[in-house]
Each structure stands twice: as structure tokens, then as C-alpha cells.
mmCIF file of C-alpha atoms in Angstrom:
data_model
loop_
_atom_site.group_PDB
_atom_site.id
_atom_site.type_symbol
_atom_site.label_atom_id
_atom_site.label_comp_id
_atom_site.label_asym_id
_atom_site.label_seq_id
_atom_site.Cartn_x
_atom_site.Cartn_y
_atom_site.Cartn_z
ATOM 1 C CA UNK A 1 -22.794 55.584 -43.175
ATOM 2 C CA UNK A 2 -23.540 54.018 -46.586
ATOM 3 C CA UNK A 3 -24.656 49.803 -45.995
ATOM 4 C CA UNK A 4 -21.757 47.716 -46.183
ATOM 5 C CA UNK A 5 -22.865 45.039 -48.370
ATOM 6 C CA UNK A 6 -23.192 48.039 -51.399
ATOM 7 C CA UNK A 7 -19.048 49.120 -50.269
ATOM 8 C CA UNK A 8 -16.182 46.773 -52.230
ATOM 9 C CA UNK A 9 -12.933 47.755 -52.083
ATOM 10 C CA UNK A 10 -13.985 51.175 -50.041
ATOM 11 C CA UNK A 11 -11.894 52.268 -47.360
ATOM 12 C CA UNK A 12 -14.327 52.761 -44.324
ATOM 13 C CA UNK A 13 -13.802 55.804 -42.039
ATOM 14 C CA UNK A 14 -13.628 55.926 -38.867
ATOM 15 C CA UNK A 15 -13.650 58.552 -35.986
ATOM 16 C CA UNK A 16 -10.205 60.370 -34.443
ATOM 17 C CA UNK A 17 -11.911 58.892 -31.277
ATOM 18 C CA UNK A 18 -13.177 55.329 -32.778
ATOM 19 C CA UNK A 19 -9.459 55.113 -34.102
ATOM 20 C CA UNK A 20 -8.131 55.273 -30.977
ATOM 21 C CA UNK A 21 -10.413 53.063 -29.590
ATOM 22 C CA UNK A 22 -9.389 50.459 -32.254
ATOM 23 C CA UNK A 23 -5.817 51.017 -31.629
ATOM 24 C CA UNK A 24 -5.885 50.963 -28.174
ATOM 25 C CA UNK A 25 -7.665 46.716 -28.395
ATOM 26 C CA UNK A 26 -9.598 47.545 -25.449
ATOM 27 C CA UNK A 27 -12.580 47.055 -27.410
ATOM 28 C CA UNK A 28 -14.413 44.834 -29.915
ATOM 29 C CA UNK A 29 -15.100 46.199 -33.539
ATOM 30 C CA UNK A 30 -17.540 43.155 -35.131
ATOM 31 C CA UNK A 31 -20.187 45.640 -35.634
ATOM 32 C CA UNK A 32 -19.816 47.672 -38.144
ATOM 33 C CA UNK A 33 -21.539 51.267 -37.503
ATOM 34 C CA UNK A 34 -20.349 54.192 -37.104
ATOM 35 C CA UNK A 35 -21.162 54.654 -33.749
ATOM 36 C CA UNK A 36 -20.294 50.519 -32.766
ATOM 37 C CA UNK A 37 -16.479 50.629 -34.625
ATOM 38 C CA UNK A 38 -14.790 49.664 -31.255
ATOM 39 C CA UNK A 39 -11.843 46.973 -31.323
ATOM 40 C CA UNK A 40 -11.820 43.741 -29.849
ATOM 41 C CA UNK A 41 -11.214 42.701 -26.298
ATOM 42 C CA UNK A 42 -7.899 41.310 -26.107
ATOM 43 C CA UNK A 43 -7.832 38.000 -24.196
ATOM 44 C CA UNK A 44 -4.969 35.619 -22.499
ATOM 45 C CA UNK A 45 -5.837 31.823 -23.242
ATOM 46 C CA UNK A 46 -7.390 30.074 -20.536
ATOM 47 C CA UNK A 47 -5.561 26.889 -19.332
ATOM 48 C CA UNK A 48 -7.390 23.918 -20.612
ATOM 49 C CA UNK A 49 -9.309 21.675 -18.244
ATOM 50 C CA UNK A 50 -7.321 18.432 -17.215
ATOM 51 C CA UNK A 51 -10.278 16.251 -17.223
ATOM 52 C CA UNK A 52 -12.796 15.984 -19.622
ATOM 53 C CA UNK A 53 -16.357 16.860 -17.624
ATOM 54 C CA UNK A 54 -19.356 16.652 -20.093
ATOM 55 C CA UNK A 55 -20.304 20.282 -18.668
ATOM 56 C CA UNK A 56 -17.504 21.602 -19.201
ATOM 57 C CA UNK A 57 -17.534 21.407 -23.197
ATOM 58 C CA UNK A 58 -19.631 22.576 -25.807
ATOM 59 C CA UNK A 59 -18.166 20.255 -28.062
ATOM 60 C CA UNK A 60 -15.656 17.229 -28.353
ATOM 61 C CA UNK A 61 -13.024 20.267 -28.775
ATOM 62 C CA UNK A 62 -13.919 23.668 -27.108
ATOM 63 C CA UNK A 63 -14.622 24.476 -23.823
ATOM 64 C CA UNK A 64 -17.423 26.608 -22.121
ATOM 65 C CA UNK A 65 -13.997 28.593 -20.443
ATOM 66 C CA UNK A 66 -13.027 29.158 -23.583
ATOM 67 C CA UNK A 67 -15.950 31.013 -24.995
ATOM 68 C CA UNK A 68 -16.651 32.571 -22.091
ATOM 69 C CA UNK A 69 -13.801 33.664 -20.487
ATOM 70 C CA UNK A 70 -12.937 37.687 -20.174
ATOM 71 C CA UNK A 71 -10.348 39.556 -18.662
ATOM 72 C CA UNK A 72 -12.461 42.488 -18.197
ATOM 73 C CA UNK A 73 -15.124 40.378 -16.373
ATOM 74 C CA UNK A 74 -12.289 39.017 -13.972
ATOM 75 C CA UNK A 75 -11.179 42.518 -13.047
ATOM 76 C CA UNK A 76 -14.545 44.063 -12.945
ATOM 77 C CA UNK A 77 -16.075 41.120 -10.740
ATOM 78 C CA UNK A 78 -18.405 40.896 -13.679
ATOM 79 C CA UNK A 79 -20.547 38.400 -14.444
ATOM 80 C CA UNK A 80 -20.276 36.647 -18.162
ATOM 81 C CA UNK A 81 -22.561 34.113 -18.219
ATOM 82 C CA UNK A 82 -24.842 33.519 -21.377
ATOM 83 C CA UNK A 83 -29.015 32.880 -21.416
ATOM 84 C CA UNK A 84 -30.377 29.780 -22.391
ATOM 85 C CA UNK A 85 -30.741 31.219 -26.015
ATOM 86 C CA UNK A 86 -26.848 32.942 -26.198
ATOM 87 C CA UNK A 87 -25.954 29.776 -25.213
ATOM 88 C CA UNK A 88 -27.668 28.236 -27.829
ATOM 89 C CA UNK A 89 -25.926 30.592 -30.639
ATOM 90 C CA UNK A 90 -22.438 29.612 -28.455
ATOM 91 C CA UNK A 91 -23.503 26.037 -29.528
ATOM 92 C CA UNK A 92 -23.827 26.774 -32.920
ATOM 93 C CA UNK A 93 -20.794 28.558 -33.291
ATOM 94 C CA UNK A 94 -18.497 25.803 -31.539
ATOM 95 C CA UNK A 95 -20.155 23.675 -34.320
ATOM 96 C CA UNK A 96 -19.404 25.860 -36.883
ATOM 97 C CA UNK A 97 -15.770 25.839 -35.223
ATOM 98 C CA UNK A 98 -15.379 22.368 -35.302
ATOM 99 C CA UNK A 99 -16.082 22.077 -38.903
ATOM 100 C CA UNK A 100 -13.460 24.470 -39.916
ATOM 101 C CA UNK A 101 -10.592 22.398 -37.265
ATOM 102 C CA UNK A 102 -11.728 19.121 -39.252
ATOM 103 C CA UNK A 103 -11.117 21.108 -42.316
ATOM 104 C CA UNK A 104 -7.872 21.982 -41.514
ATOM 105 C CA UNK A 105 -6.652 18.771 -40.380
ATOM 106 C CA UNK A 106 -7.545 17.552 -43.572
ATOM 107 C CA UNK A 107 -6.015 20.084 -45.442
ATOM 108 C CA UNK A 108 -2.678 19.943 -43.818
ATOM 109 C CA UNK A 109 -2.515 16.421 -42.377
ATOM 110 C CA UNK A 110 -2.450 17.261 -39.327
ATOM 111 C CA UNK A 111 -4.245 18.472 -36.388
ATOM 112 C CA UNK A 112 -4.869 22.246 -36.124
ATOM 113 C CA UNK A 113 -5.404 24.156 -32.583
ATOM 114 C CA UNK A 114 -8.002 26.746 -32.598
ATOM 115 C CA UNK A 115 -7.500 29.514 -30.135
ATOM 116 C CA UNK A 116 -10.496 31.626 -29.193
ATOM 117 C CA UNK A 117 -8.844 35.222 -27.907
ATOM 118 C CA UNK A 118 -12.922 36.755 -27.671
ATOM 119 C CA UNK A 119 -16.007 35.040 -27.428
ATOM 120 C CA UNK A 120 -19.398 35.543 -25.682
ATOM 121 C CA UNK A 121 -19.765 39.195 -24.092
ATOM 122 C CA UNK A 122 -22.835 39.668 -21.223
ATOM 123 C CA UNK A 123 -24.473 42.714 -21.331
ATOM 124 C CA UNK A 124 -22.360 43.942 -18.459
ATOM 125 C CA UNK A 125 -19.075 42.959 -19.809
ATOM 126 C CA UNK A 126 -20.124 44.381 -23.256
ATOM 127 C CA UNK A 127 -20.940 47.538 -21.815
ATOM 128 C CA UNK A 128 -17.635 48.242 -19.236
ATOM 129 C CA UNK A 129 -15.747 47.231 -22.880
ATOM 130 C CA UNK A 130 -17.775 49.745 -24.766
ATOM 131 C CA UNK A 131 -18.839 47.554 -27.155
ATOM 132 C CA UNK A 132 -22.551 47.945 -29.382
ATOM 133 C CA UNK A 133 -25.474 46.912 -27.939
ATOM 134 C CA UNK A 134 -26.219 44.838 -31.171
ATOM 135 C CA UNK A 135 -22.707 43.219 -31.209
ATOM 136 C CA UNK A 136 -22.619 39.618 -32.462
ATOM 137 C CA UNK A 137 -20.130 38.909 -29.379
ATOM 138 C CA UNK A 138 -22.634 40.086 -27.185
ATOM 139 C CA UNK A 139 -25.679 37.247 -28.396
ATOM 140 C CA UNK A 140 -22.800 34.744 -28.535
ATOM 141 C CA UNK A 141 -22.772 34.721 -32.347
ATOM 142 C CA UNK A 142 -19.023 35.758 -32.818
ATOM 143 C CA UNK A 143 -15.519 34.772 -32.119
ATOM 144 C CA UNK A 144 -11.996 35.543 -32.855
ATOM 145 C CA UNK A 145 -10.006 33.139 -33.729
ATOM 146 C CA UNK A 146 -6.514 31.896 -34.416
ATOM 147 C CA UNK A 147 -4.698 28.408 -35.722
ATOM 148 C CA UNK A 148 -2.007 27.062 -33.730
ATOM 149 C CA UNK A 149 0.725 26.793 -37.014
ATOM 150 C CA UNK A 150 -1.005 29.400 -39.415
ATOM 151 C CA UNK A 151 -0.794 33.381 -40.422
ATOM 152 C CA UNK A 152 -3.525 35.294 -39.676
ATOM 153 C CA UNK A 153 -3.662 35.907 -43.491
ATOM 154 C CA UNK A 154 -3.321 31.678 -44.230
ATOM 155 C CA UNK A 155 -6.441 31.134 -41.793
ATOM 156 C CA UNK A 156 -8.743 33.867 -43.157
ATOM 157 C CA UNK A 157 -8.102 32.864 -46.918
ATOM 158 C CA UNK A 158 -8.988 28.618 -45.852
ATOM 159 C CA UNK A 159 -12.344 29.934 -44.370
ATOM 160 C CA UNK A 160 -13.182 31.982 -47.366
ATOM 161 C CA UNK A 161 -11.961 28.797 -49.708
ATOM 162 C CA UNK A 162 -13.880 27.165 -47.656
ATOM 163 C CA UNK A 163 -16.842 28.908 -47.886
ATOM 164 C CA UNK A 164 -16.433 29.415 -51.588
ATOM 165 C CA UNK A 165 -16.341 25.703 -52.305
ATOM 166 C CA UNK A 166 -19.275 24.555 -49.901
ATOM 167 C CA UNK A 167 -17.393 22.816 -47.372
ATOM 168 C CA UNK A 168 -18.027 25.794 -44.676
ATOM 169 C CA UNK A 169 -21.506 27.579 -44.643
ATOM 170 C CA UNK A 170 -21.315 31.338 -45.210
ATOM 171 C CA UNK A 171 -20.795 33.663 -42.599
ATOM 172 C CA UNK A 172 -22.438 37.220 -41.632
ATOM 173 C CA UNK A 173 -19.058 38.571 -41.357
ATOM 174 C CA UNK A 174 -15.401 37.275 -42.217
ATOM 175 C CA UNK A 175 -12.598 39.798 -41.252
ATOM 176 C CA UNK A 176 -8.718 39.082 -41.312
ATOM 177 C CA UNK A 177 -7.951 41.680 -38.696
ATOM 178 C CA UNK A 178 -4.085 42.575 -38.657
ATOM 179 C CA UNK A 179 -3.934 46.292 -37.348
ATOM 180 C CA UNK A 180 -0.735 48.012 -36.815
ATOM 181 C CA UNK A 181 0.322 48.367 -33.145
ATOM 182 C CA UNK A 182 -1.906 45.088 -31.548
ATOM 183 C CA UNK A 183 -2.584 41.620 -31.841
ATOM 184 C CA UNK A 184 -3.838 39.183 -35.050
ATOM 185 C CA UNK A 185 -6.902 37.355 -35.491
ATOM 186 C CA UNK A 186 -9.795 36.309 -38.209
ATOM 187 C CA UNK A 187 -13.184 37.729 -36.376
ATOM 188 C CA UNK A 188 -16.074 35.075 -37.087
ATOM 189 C CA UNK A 189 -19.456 35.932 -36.997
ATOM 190 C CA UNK A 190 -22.117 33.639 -38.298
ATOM 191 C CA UNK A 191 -25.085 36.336 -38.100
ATOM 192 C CA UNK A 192 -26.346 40.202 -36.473
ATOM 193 C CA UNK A 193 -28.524 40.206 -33.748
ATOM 194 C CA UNK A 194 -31.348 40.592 -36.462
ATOM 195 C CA UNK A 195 -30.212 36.752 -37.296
ATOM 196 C CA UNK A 196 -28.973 38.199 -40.812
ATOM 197 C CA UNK A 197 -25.957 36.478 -42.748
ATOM 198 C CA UNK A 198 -25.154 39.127 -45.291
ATOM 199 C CA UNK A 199 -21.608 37.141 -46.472
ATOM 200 C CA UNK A 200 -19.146 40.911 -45.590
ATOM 201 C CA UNK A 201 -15.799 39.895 -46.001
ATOM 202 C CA UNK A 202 -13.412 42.522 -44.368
ATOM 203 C CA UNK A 203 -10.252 43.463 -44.123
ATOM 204 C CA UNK A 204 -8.458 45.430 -40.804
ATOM 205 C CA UNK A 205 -5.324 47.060 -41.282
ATOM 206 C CA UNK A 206 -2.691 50.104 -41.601
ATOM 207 C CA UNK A 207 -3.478 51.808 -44.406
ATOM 208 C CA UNK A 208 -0.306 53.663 -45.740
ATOM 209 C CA UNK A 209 -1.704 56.224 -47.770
ATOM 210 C CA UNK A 210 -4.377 57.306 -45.068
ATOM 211 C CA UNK A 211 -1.653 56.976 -42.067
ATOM 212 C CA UNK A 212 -4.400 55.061 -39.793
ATOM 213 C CA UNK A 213 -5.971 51.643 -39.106
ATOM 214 C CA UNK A 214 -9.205 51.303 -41.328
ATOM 215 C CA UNK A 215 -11.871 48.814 -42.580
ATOM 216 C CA UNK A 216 -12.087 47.595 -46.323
ATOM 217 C CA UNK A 217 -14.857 45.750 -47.983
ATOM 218 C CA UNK A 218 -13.294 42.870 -50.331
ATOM 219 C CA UNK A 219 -15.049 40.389 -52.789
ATOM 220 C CA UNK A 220 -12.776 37.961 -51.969
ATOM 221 C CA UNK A 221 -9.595 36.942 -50.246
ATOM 222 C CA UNK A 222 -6.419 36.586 -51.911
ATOM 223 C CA UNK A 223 -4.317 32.857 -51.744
ATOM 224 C CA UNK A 224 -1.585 33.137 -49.871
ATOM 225 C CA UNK A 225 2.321 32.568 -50.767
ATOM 226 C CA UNK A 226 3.313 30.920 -46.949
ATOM 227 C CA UNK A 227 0.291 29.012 -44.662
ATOM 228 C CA UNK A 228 3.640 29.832 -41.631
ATOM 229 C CA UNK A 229 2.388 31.831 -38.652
#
């Protein structure tokens, strides 16, 4: 498959099998190979913690639970608990979170849930999931994300005016993921498991003309009419 950062505006293809793989949400597509084009792990929202335990938070707003918490893992009696260094990269990424929520609040006057449907991945959990061996979910480097209030398509195009205008720093990957037949979310990934931030902005969804789910390669996002989920 031809590098990504050289595609714009290319559909990318993907497998009868890797299709139905994305389709199905079983699976998490961040990495994007051939062989890795698998789509994310859908996850129920944990129930916050009543009482605020320093060890229980990364940062004044997310939780460890949050970042770490997988369905598979539960079923599986797997478990999903990062290394000193993933939990490093968790850190960095809750930072990186919080900096887009006090963005938001600015922006709309008001406070802005974020909800975390996939975060960190163990090597166990990544593999019963199917997921890449080099995907940034599995190092911690990666969430997906929505905002309590906004589309899918309103949250994707902030971060990427955001980014544009300095307030955020880039990202490895920003994709507005929106396929037909499962769930919404913006996947965030602030860098590969090489510790690369190559700036891909991506788009997930039905493609009419090819009849299937695919993967395009944008410049940039376009503003948004409505900021209503």
C-alpha cells in the first residue's frame, strides 16, 4: 500500500474481509496498513467514580477507568493494565485531552463532557480484538473520543481548527469516523509506536459510489453548518 502522508483525497481500499471487520466494530482501525485496517472496539461508558481518589485520575478530569476500561478484557478475564512507560503516553494523552475540553468550554461557554469509548489496549486485549501489533491504542497513544452536546463532524472540525491555529499541538492521526451501520467518534492519536506525528487527517465513512465503508486522506476538514449532536 502506497504511504499515507503522499494519498489526499484517495479513497483507501480495503479487504472483503478487513471490511467486514470494520463493519462488524469489533475491532480498532487507528493503524493504517493493509494488514492492521481493523475497526475500533466498541465500549459502554464506565460509571464515574463518586469520590475523587488522587489514584484514581490521570488528570483533574479523566479517570484511569476511563482509559482503561474494555469490554473485551471483562469477558475474556483479561488483563488491561498499562507499563510504567504506556502509562506515561496515557498521561500525555489525558493532557492533550484536557486541553481540547478547556478549548471547548471556551468556545461555547460552557463546559463540554469528553467521553472516551476506546483507550489503552494490553497486548492481550489487543490481540483477542485483532488489533496491529503497532497500534497506537495498544502503547496508550490513542483514544476515541466524543463531546457530550456536539456531532461527530462539529468535534473533528474544532480539533483540526484547533490545530490549525496553534491552540492544540498536531496530532499523528485525526479521523472523524462515521461508518454506516455502527457507532460515531473522532479517533485521536498523538503518535505511531515509532513516536512519529505525521499530521494524517482521515475521514471514515459509506462511500456511495463504491457501496462500502472506506478511508480518505483530506488536507483539511470542512466547517460545519450545526455544532448539534
Amino acid at each position: 500500500m502506497e504511504n499515507l502522508e503522499t494519498l489526499e483525497n484517495q479513497e483507501i481500499e480495503l479487504t472483503k474481509t478487513e471490511l467486514q471487520e470494520c463493519d462488524s466494530h469489533e475491532f480498532a482501525c487507528d493503524n493504517l496498513t493493509k494488514a492492521a485496517m481493523i475497526a475500533p472496539e466498541i465500549q459502554s461508558i464506565p460509571a464515574p467514580i463518586a469520590a475523587k481518589n488522587p489514584e484514581d485520575w490521570v488528570t483533574e478530569n479523566f479517570t484511569w477507568r476511563e482509559f482503561l476500561h474494555s469490554q473485551t478484557a471483562e469477558r475474556l478475564g483479561l488483563k488491561n493494565e498499562p507499563t510504567a512507560s504506556e502509562k506515561q503516553n496515557i498521561q500525555a494523552l489525558a493532557g492533550w485531552l484536557e486541553k481540547l475540553r478547556a478549548l471547548l468550554a471556551e468556545k461555547y461557554g460552557r463546559m463540554i463532557p469528553i467521553r472516551i469509548t476506546s483507550g489503552f489496549r494490553s497486548h492481550a486485549v489487543n490481540r483477542a480484538v485483532g488489533g496491529a501489533p503497532t497500534s497506537a491504542h495498544r502503547f496508550g497513544n490513542a483514544a476515541d473520543i466524543q463531546a457530550v452536546g456536539l456531532s461527530v463532524k462539529q468535534l473533528a472540525y474544532d480539533i483540526f481548527e484547533f490545530i490549525q491555529s496553534g491552540k492544540l499541538p498536531k496530532l499523528d492521526q485525526l479521523i472523524r469516523e462515521m461508518p454506516r451501520h455502527g457507532g460515531q467518534w473522532v479517533h485521536i492519536g498523538l503518535k505511531n509506536h515509532n513516536g512519529a506525528v505525521r499530521n494524517q487527517i482521515l475521514l471514515y465513512e459509506w462511500k456511495a459510489s463504491a457501496a462500502k465503508n472506506a478511508y480518505i486522506s483530506v488536507a483539511a476538514l470542512k466547517k460545519v453548518e450545526t455544532n448539534l449532536a
